[in-house]
């Protein structure tokens, strides 16, 4: 799929009108690579397109470590190294192996989603919803993550039920805006992908 992603990036760099025909996802990753390319880095475009997922993998690992520690040791003063074994296990996840050094959207999308999860578990509710925006603009399927966090908050036994809406208001707002965008896309284009 690398040639397809590079074709999409070139489409935006060359200022072509409309969406690339083969674009099946929202262009968050492609816009990010195109924006970084405008800074004239001393690498080829393919290298930059591969470097973004590689650096995103490091961000994903750090966000996972923070989220794991917040979930399993919320009151501990233990350093993040305590999450080391779980983070190492997460780094061996099959989706990480081939895609961390290729021009794909999987790892950047996962990194943005894990940053949002870490923020949510840290109690930063508005920043959580804001962090989900690049995750959703990279892959539409990331919409499952805020829905998962709403379900998590609903089923929590360690938090008062009366605070559910306070804990999930920003996520519910994001889900409502996403639902409106989906309905608008379906009514105007009849599909959920930018390209055909």
Tab-separated table of C-alpha atoms in Angstrom:
chain	number	residue	atom	x	y	z
A	1	UNK	CA	0.000	0.000	0.000
A	2	UNK	CA	2.996	2.353	0.229
A	3	UNK	CA	2.659	3.497	-3.419
A	4	UNK	CA	-0.979	4.386	-2.771
A	5	UNK	CA	-0.117	6.454	0.293
A	6	UNK	CA	2.730	8.173	-1.570
A	7	UNK	CA	0.368	8.883	-4.464
A	8	UNK	CA	-2.043	10.515	-2.033
A	9	UNK	CA	0.754	12.625	-0.544
A	10	UNK	CA	1.912	13.715	-4.018
A	11	UNK	CA	-1.712	14.585	-4.874
A	12	UNK	CA	-1.767	17.088	-1.995
A	13	UNK	CA	1.775	18.373	-2.593
A	14	UNK	CA	0.992	19.055	-6.248
A	15	UNK	CA	-2.215	20.875	-5.309
A	16	UNK	CA	-4.465	18.710	-7.448
A	17	UNK	CA	-8.184	19.395	-7.025
A	18	UNK	CA	-10.497	17.008	-5.187
A	19	UNK	CA	-9.597	13.840	-3.384
A	20	UNK	CA	-7.274	11.147	-4.695
A	21	UNK	CA	-9.369	8.345	-6.204
A	22	UNK	CA	-7.731	5.601	-4.134
A	23	UNK	CA	-8.029	7.407	-0.786
A	24	UNK	CA	-9.942	5.110	1.538
A	25	UNK	CA	-9.304	7.012	4.754
A	26	UNK	CA	-9.235	10.581	5.945
A	27	UNK	CA	-6.018	12.410	5.017
A	28	UNK	CA	-4.538	13.153	8.458
A	29	UNK	CA	-1.346	11.158	7.892
A	30	UNK	CA	-0.986	12.384	4.323
A	31	UNK	CA	-1.404	16.031	5.330
A	32	UNK	CA	1.111	15.561	8.154
A	33	UNK	CA	3.753	14.151	5.804
A	34	UNK	CA	3.003	16.848	3.199
A	35	UNK	CA	3.304	19.575	5.861
A	36	UNK	CA	6.619	18.172	7.110
A	37	UNK	CA	7.845	17.968	3.504
A	38	UNK	CA	7.263	21.711	3.166
A	39	UNK	CA	9.988	22.186	5.802
A	40	UNK	CA	12.485	20.778	3.263
A	41	UNK	CA	13.947	17.966	5.387
A	42	UNK	CA	17.227	16.461	4.156
A	43	UNK	CA	15.565	13.149	3.235
A	44	UNK	CA	13.563	11.741	0.342
A	45	UNK	CA	9.767	11.885	0.520
A	46	UNK	CA	9.530	8.102	0.911
A	47	UNK	CA	11.980	8.229	3.819
A	48	UNK	CA	9.955	10.980	5.481
A	49	UNK	CA	6.721	9.052	4.903
A	50	UNK	CA	8.356	6.066	6.641
A	51	UNK	CA	9.934	8.161	9.383
A	52	UNK	CA	6.561	9.510	10.550
A	53	UNK	CA	5.268	6.024	11.518
A	54	UNK	CA	8.618	5.189	13.126
A	55	UNK	CA	8.526	8.271	15.348
A	56	UNK	CA	4.819	7.653	15.953
A	57	UNK	CA	5.703	4.190	17.247
A	58	UNK	CA	7.926	5.761	19.915
A	59	UNK	CA	5.072	8.099	20.864
A	60	UNK	CA	2.682	5.135	20.992
A	61	UNK	CA	4.994	3.202	23.314
A	62	UNK	CA	5.352	6.166	25.675
A	63	UNK	CA	1.590	6.794	25.679
A	64	UNK	CA	0.935	3.099	26.314
A	65	UNK	CA	3.333	3.138	29.278
A	66	UNK	CA	1.594	6.173	30.773
A	67	UNK	CA	-1.867	4.661	30.202
A	68	UNK	CA	-0.818	1.297	31.652
A	69	UNK	CA	0.617	2.917	34.762
A	70	UNK	CA	-2.490	5.098	35.243
A	71	UNK	CA	-4.752	2.066	34.869
A	72	UNK	CA	-2.822	-0.423	36.996
A	73	UNK	CA	-0.993	1.785	39.491
A	74	UNK	CA	-2.969	5.065	39.689
A	75	UNK	CA	-1.740	6.065	43.166
A	76	UNK	CA	1.826	4.867	42.808
A	77	UNK	CA	4.881	7.077	42.735
A	78	UNK	CA	6.730	4.326	40.904
A	79	UNK	CA	8.470	5.591	37.759
A	80	UNK	CA	7.149	4.678	34.325
A	81	UNK	CA	9.788	1.957	34.131
A	82	UNK	CA	7.339	-0.105	36.194
A	83	UNK	CA	5.258	-0.353	32.990
A	84	UNK	CA	8.298	-1.659	31.117
A	85	UNK	CA	7.337	-5.346	30.811
A	86	UNK	CA	3.803	-4.509	29.629
A	87	UNK	CA	5.158	-1.908	27.193
A	88	UNK	CA	7.667	-4.408	25.816
A	89	UNK	CA	4.857	-6.907	25.320
A	90	UNK	CA	2.793	-4.226	23.576
A	91	UNK	CA	5.746	-3.385	21.305
A	92	UNK	CA	5.703	-6.989	20.075
A	93	UNK	CA	2.108	-6.635	18.879
A	94	UNK	CA	2.025	-7.879	15.267
A	95	UNK	CA	0.647	-4.593	13.917
A	96	UNK	CA	3.761	-2.871	15.235
A	97	UNK	CA	6.261	-5.173	13.582
A	98	UNK	CA	5.808	-4.509	9.855
A	99	UNK	CA	4.162	-1.099	9.945
A	100	UNK	CA	6.545	0.936	12.104
A	101	UNK	CA	8.976	1.509	9.258
A	102	UNK	CA	6.593	1.714	6.309
A	103	UNK	CA	4.501	4.530	4.866
A	104	UNK	CA	1.242	3.363	6.471
A	105	UNK	CA	-1.360	5.038	8.655
A	106	UNK	CA	-1.760	2.267	11.252
A	107	UNK	CA	0.948	3.302	13.706
A	108	UNK	CA	0.332	7.083	13.630
A	109	UNK	CA	-3.384	6.430	14.129
A	110	UNK	CA	-2.661	4.097	17.037
A	111	UNK	CA	-0.222	6.595	18.573
A	112	UNK	CA	-2.784	9.417	18.530
A	113	UNK	CA	-5.423	7.112	20.023
A	114	UNK	CA	-3.092	5.940	22.792
A	115	UNK	CA	-2.190	9.526	23.654
A	116	UNK	CA	-5.925	10.198	24.039
A	117	UNK	CA	-6.380	7.117	26.233
A	118	UNK	CA	-3.430	8.136	28.422
A	119	UNK	CA	-4.908	11.622	28.774
A	120	UNK	CA	-8.304	10.189	29.678
A	121	UNK	CA	-6.835	7.924	32.350
A	122	UNK	CA	-4.940	10.962	33.668
A	123	UNK	CA	-8.238	12.827	34.100
A	124	UNK	CA	-7.689	15.370	31.317
A	125	UNK	CA	-11.124	15.048	29.707
A	126	UNK	CA	-11.121	17.977	27.241
A	127	UNK	CA	-7.587	17.175	26.062
A	128	UNK	CA	-8.700	13.575	25.540
A	129	UNK	CA	-11.360	14.625	23.043
A	130	UNK	CA	-8.897	17.003	21.366
A	131	UNK	CA	-6.262	14.244	21.083
A	132	UNK	CA	-8.793	11.968	19.410
A	133	UNK	CA	-9.229	14.449	16.539
A	134	UNK	CA	-5.921	13.596	14.777
A	135	UNK	CA	-6.605	9.917	15.472
A	136	UNK	CA	-9.963	10.205	13.709
A	137	UNK	CA	-8.485	12.267	10.883
A	138	UNK	CA	-5.940	9.507	10.296
A	139	UNK	CA	-8.265	6.488	10.387
A	140	UNK	CA	-12.047	6.578	10.694
A	141	UNK	CA	-12.017	3.288	12.599
A	142	UNK	CA	-10.462	5.098	15.558
A	143	UNK	CA	-14.005	6.176	16.358
A	144	UNK	CA	-14.199	2.927	18.332
A	145	UNK	CA	-11.703	4.244	20.892
A	146	UNK	CA	-13.841	7.085	22.332
A	147	UNK	CA	-16.854	4.743	22.288
A	148	UNK	CA	-14.760	2.191	24.199
A	149	UNK	CA	-13.800	4.819	26.795
A	150	UNK	CA	-17.469	5.763	27.257
A	151	UNK	CA	-18.282	2.079	27.850
A	152	UNK	CA	-15.304	1.800	30.204
A	153	UNK	CA	-16.570	4.742	32.246
A	154	UNK	CA	-20.092	3.307	32.298
A	155	UNK	CA	-18.876	-0.044	33.641
A	156	UNK	CA	-16.340	1.265	36.159
A	157	UNK	CA	-17.011	-0.028	39.660
A	158	UNK	CA	-14.469	2.301	41.292
A	159	UNK	CA	-16.127	5.572	40.217
A	160	UNK	CA	-19.512	7.023	41.236
A	161	UNK	CA	-22.248	6.606	38.620
A	162	UNK	CA	-23.493	10.150	39.209
A	163	UNK	CA	-20.200	11.467	37.752
A	164	UNK	CA	-20.512	9.448	34.521
A	165	UNK	CA	-21.623	12.406	32.385
A	166	UNK	CA	-18.969	14.671	33.859
A	167	UNK	CA	-16.308	12.082	32.992
A	168	UNK	CA	-17.646	11.451	29.473
A	169	UNK	CA	-19.183	14.757	28.345
A	170	UNK	CA	-16.293	15.635	26.020
A	171	UNK	CA	-16.221	12.125	24.553
A	172	UNK	CA	-19.994	12.116	24.049
A	173	UNK	CA	-19.695	15.497	22.320
A	174	UNK	CA	-16.972	14.112	20.042
A	175	UNK	CA	-19.111	11.070	19.240
A	176	UNK	CA	-22.111	13.294	18.482
A	177	UNK	CA	-20.031	15.484	16.136
A	178	UNK	CA	-18.652	12.355	14.469
A	179	UNK	CA	-22.162	10.964	13.995
A	180	UNK	CA	-23.220	14.254	12.381
A	181	UNK	CA	-20.183	14.116	10.058
A	182	UNK	CA	-20.995	10.513	9.110
A	183	UNK	CA	-24.609	11.364	8.349
A	184	UNK	CA	-23.523	14.387	6.299
A	185	UNK	CA	-20.996	12.278	4.353
A	186	UNK	CA	-23.551	9.575	3.643
A	187	UNK	CA	-26.211	12.031	2.490
A	188	UNK	CA	-23.896	14.072	0.265
A	189	UNK	CA	-21.575	11.414	-1.193
A	190	UNK	CA	-23.184	8.128	-0.249
A	191	UNK	CA	-19.907	6.778	1.173
A	192	UNK	CA	-17.617	7.117	4.182
A	193	UNK	CA	-14.344	7.385	2.269
A	194	UNK	CA	-12.996	10.531	0.580
A	195	UNK	CA	-11.984	8.689	-2.624
A	196	UNK	CA	-14.046	6.335	-4.715
